[in-house]
Amino acid sequence: MALHSGISTIFRVFTDKDEVLQACMTEAINPDHALRELASISLDEPLTARLVQAAEALRAHLERMGTVAAALYTSGHRRDRAAVGRPAPGGREASMKATLAAVAELIEPDRAALRLDPQQVAAVFLGLLFARTRPMDAELTPSDLVGVLLNGVCYPSEAAR
């Protein structure tokens, strides 16, 4: 009986199963939660700590999107390209711009110590982060990624300068 009550409640809001599944995917790709996580990172923390926290928040967002997309795919759900509720044109671009701006804001307090503009550093950071989501990169931690971004892959030496 409880299951029946829950299902009837859901279908007062959604017309069918596909609409429920589409709403799940729309919520999973919504960047608002990740942007709130980024905004909550204290600018008083060292740059390394801020970027590690940002990497963890964004990685969690990517994992949520991937989990929902995989669940929908394995369930046999195929989104109708003309479906109502489809993200607005330019939605992905707007999401990326907002994420880039949020990360650049985390970097801004250290502008004087950087060779690149905070926006450029944020773009490199996001490129590294998004490229490392493959399973073969599972051993590259957020701390490792930030270390490579800020210090490179070589140990400092006089010969390298």
mmCIF file of C-alpha atoms in Angstrom:
data_model
loop_
_atom_site.group_PDB
_atom_site.id
_atom_site.type_symbol
_atom_site.label_atom_id
_atom_site.label_comp_id
_atom_site.label_asym_id
_atom_site.label_seq_id
_atom_site.Cartn_x
_atom_site.Cartn_y
_atom_site.Cartn_z
ATOM 1 C CA MET A 1 0.000 0.000 0.000
ATOM 2 C CA ALA A 2 2.808 2.458 0.860
ATOM 3 C CA LEU A 3 4.486 1.859 -2.497
ATOM 4 C CA HIS A 4 1.212 2.521 -4.300
ATOM 5 C CA SER A 5 0.793 5.806 -2.401
ATOM 6 C CA GLY A 6 4.303 6.925 -3.377
ATOM 7 C CA ILE A 7 3.791 6.083 -7.023
ATOM 8 C CA SER A 8 0.454 7.886 -7.188
ATOM 9 C CA THR A 9 2.078 10.949 -5.580
ATOM 10 C CA ILE A 10 4.873 10.952 -8.166
ATOM 11 C CA PHE A 11 2.418 10.731 -11.039
ATOM 12 C CA ARG A 12 0.480 13.727 -9.747
ATOM 13 C CA VAL A 13 3.631 15.724 -10.526
ATOM 14 C CA PHE A 14 4.905 13.831 -13.591
ATOM 15 C CA THR A 15 2.823 12.471 -16.459
ATOM 16 C CA ASP A 16 4.828 9.280 -16.995
ATOM 17 C CA LYS A 17 8.014 7.370 -16.199
ATOM 18 C CA ASP A 18 10.000 9.089 -18.946
ATOM 19 C CA GLU A 19 9.161 12.481 -17.492
ATOM 20 C CA VAL A 20 10.381 11.307 -14.054
ATOM 21 C CA LEU A 21 13.617 10.018 -15.572
ATOM 22 C CA GLN A 22 14.126 13.234 -17.542
ATOM 23 C CA ALA A 23 13.648 15.249 -14.336
ATOM 24 C CA CYS A 24 16.289 13.087 -12.625
ATOM 25 C CA MET A 25 18.790 13.791 -15.396
ATOM 26 C CA THR A 26 17.957 17.496 -15.463
ATOM 27 C CA GLU A 27 18.610 17.713 -11.723
ATOM 28 C CA ALA A 28 21.841 15.693 -12.002
ATOM 29 C CA ILE A 29 23.321 18.044 -14.614
ATOM 30 C CA ASN A 30 22.202 21.187 -12.772
ATOM 31 C CA PRO A 31 25.427 22.866 -11.575
ATOM 32 C CA ASP A 32 23.798 24.828 -8.739
ATOM 33 C CA HIS A 33 24.841 22.411 -5.984
ATOM 34 C CA ALA A 34 28.456 22.360 -7.200
ATOM 35 C CA LEU A 35 28.484 26.159 -7.508
ATOM 36 C CA ARG A 36 27.219 26.479 -3.923
ATOM 37 C CA GLU A 37 29.987 24.107 -2.801
ATOM 38 C CA LEU A 38 32.580 26.258 -4.576
ATOM 39 C CA ALA A 39 31.156 29.455 -3.078
ATOM 40 C CA SER A 40 31.390 27.952 0.415
ATOM 41 C CA ILE A 41 35.177 27.466 0.174
ATOM 42 C CA SER A 42 36.918 30.000 2.384
ATOM 43 C CA LEU A 43 39.209 32.425 0.582
ATOM 44 C CA ASP A 44 41.277 32.514 3.778
ATOM 45 C CA GLU A 45 42.530 28.979 3.065
ATOM 46 C CA PRO A 46 45.810 28.552 1.164
ATOM 47 C CA LEU A 47 45.410 28.303 -2.624
ATOM 48 C CA THR A 48 46.332 24.615 -2.619
ATOM 49 C CA ALA A 49 43.626 23.811 -0.062
ATOM 50 C CA ARG A 50 41.028 25.874 -1.951
ATOM 51 C CA LEU A 51 41.758 24.090 -5.213
ATOM 52 C CA VAL A 52 41.755 20.631 -3.616
ATOM 53 C CA GLN A 53 38.322 21.391 -2.142
ATOM 54 C CA ALA A 54 37.134 22.673 -5.518
ATOM 55 C CA ALA A 55 38.421 19.528 -7.245
ATOM 56 C CA GLU A 56 36.613 17.331 -4.728
ATOM 57 C CA ALA A 57 33.342 19.257 -5.128
ATOM 58 C CA LEU A 58 33.484 19.193 -8.924
ATOM 59 C CA ARG A 59 34.530 15.550 -9.051
ATOM 60 C CA ALA A 60 31.517 14.675 -6.870
ATOM 61 C CA HIS A 61 29.283 16.618 -9.286
ATOM 62 C CA LEU A 62 30.736 14.753 -12.280
ATOM 63 C CA GLU A 63 30.283 11.428 -10.502
ATOM 64 C CA ARG A 64 26.630 12.244 -9.729
ATOM 65 C CA MET A 65 25.995 13.100 -13.385
ATOM 66 C CA GLY A 66 27.723 9.927 -14.535
ATOM 67 C CA THR A 67 25.857 7.747 -12.064
ATOM 68 C CA VAL A 68 22.456 9.073 -13.113
ATOM 69 C CA ALA A 69 23.306 8.896 -16.828
ATOM 70 C CA ALA A 70 24.552 5.305 -16.455
ATOM 71 C CA ALA A 71 21.444 4.309 -14.506
ATOM 72 C CA LEU A 72 19.200 5.816 -17.164
ATOM 73 C CA TYR A 73 21.161 4.136 -19.948
ATOM 74 C CA THR A 74 21.095 0.703 -18.312
ATOM 75 C CA SER A 75 17.368 1.066 -17.611
ATOM 76 C CA GLY A 76 16.786 1.358 -21.345
ATOM 77 C CA HIS A 77 15.656 4.982 -21.121
ATOM 78 C CA ARG A 78 16.462 6.897 -24.277
ATOM 79 C CA ARG A 79 15.822 10.604 -24.094
ATOM 80 C CA ASP A 80 13.666 11.895 -26.909
ATOM 81 C CA ARG A 81 15.647 14.704 -28.524
ATOM 82 C CA ALA A 82 12.486 16.809 -28.791
ATOM 83 C CA ALA A 83 11.457 16.129 -25.194
ATOM 84 C CA VAL A 84 10.031 18.876 -23.059
ATOM 85 C CA GLY A 85 12.407 19.634 -20.225
ATOM 86 C CA ARG A 86 15.454 19.369 -22.408
ATOM 87 C CA PRO A 87 18.144 21.791 -21.204
ATOM 88 C CA ALA A 88 17.938 25.173 -22.856
ATOM 89 C CA PRO A 89 20.239 25.811 -25.802
ATOM 90 C CA GLY A 90 23.537 27.076 -24.455
ATOM 91 C CA GLY A 91 22.845 25.556 -21.039
ATOM 92 C CA ARG A 92 26.081 23.575 -21.011
ATOM 93 C CA GLU A 93 28.069 26.644 -22.046
ATOM 94 C CA ALA A 94 26.405 28.760 -19.345
ATOM 95 C CA SER A 95 27.159 26.067 -16.773
ATOM 96 C CA MET A 96 30.817 25.938 -17.809
ATOM 97 C CA LYS A 97 31.117 29.749 -17.701
ATOM 98 C CA ALA A 98 29.612 29.846 -14.206
ATOM 99 C CA THR A 99 31.951 27.074 -13.043
ATOM 100 C CA LEU A 100 34.964 28.808 -14.593
ATOM 101 C CA ALA A 101 34.029 32.086 -12.885
ATOM 102 C CA ALA A 102 33.553 30.355 -9.517
ATOM 103 C CA VAL A 103 36.956 28.652 -9.735
ATOM 104 C CA ALA A 104 38.635 31.884 -10.893
ATOM 105 C CA GLU A 105 37.153 33.610 -7.848
ATOM 106 C CA LEU A 106 38.852 31.003 -5.641
ATOM 107 C CA ILE A 107 42.171 31.726 -7.366
ATOM 108 C CA GLU A 108 41.885 35.535 -7.426
ATOM 109 C CA PRO A 109 43.390 36.203 -3.956
ATOM 110 C CA ASP A 110 46.682 34.719 -5.220
ATOM 111 C CA ARG A 111 46.781 36.651 -8.507
ATOM 112 C CA ALA A 112 50.146 38.300 -7.719
ATOM 113 C CA ALA A 113 51.858 34.918 -7.285
ATOM 114 C CA LEU A 114 50.640 33.502 -10.620
ATOM 115 C CA ARG A 115 52.168 33.650 -14.088
ATOM 116 C CA LEU A 116 48.710 33.467 -15.657
ATOM 117 C CA ASP A 117 45.480 35.349 -15.080
ATOM 118 C CA PRO A 118 43.116 33.602 -12.583
ATOM 119 C CA GLN A 119 40.652 32.888 -15.448
ATOM 120 C CA GLN A 120 43.403 31.113 -17.382
ATOM 121 C CA VAL A 121 44.524 29.157 -14.314
ATOM 122 C CA ALA A 122 40.887 28.178 -13.723
ATOM 123 C CA ALA A 123 40.586 26.982 -17.338
ATOM 124 C CA VAL A 124 43.729 24.843 -16.996
ATOM 125 C CA PHE A 125 42.478 23.498 -13.652
ATOM 126 C CA LEU A 126 39.107 22.519 -15.135
ATOM 127 C CA GLY A 127 40.786 20.964 -18.167
ATOM 128 C CA LEU A 128 42.964 18.796 -15.939
ATOM 129 C CA LEU A 129 40.058 17.905 -13.686
ATOM 130 C CA PHE A 130 37.661 16.983 -16.467
ATOM 131 C CA ALA A 131 40.313 15.017 -18.356
ATOM 132 C CA ARG A 132 41.097 12.901 -15.286
ATOM 133 C CA THR A 133 37.627 11.416 -14.879
ATOM 134 C CA ARG A 134 38.578 8.280 -16.750
ATOM 135 C CA PRO A 135 38.899 5.072 -14.686
ATOM 136 C CA MET A 136 42.547 4.629 -15.671
ATOM 137 C CA ASP A 137 43.309 7.868 -13.797
ATOM 138 C CA ALA A 138 41.742 6.658 -10.553
ATOM 139 C CA GLU A 139 44.995 7.012 -8.636
ATOM 140 C CA LEU A 140 45.412 10.727 -9.405
ATOM 141 C CA THR A 141 43.946 12.404 -6.313
ATOM 142 C CA PRO A 142 42.637 15.976 -6.201
ATOM 143 C CA SER A 143 45.776 16.838 -4.228
ATOM 144 C CA ASP A 144 47.977 15.319 -6.975
ATOM 145 C CA LEU A 145 46.105 17.261 -9.658
ATOM 146 C CA VAL A 146 46.489 20.559 -7.780
ATOM 147 C CA GLY A 147 50.167 19.816 -7.143
ATOM 148 C CA VAL A 148 50.799 19.346 -10.860
ATOM 149 C CA LEU A 149 48.844 22.510 -11.684
ATOM 150 C CA LEU A 150 50.710 24.681 -9.204
ATOM 151 C CA ASN A 151 54.175 23.086 -9.263
ATOM 152 C CA GLY A 152 54.475 21.082 -12.485
ATOM 153 C CA VAL A 153 55.612 17.493 -12.691
ATOM 154 C CA CYS A 154 59.336 18.043 -12.126
ATOM 155 C CA TYR A 155 61.068 18.559 -8.827
ATOM 156 C CA PRO A 156 62.555 22.055 -8.593
ATOM 157 C CA SER A 157 66.202 22.164 -9.593
ATOM 158 C CA GLU A 158 68.709 24.762 -10.617
ATOM 159 C CA ALA A 159 69.305 22.939 -13.917
ATOM 160 C CA ALA A 160 65.628 23.268 -14.882
ATOM 161 C CA ARG A 161 65.638 27.068 -14.566
#
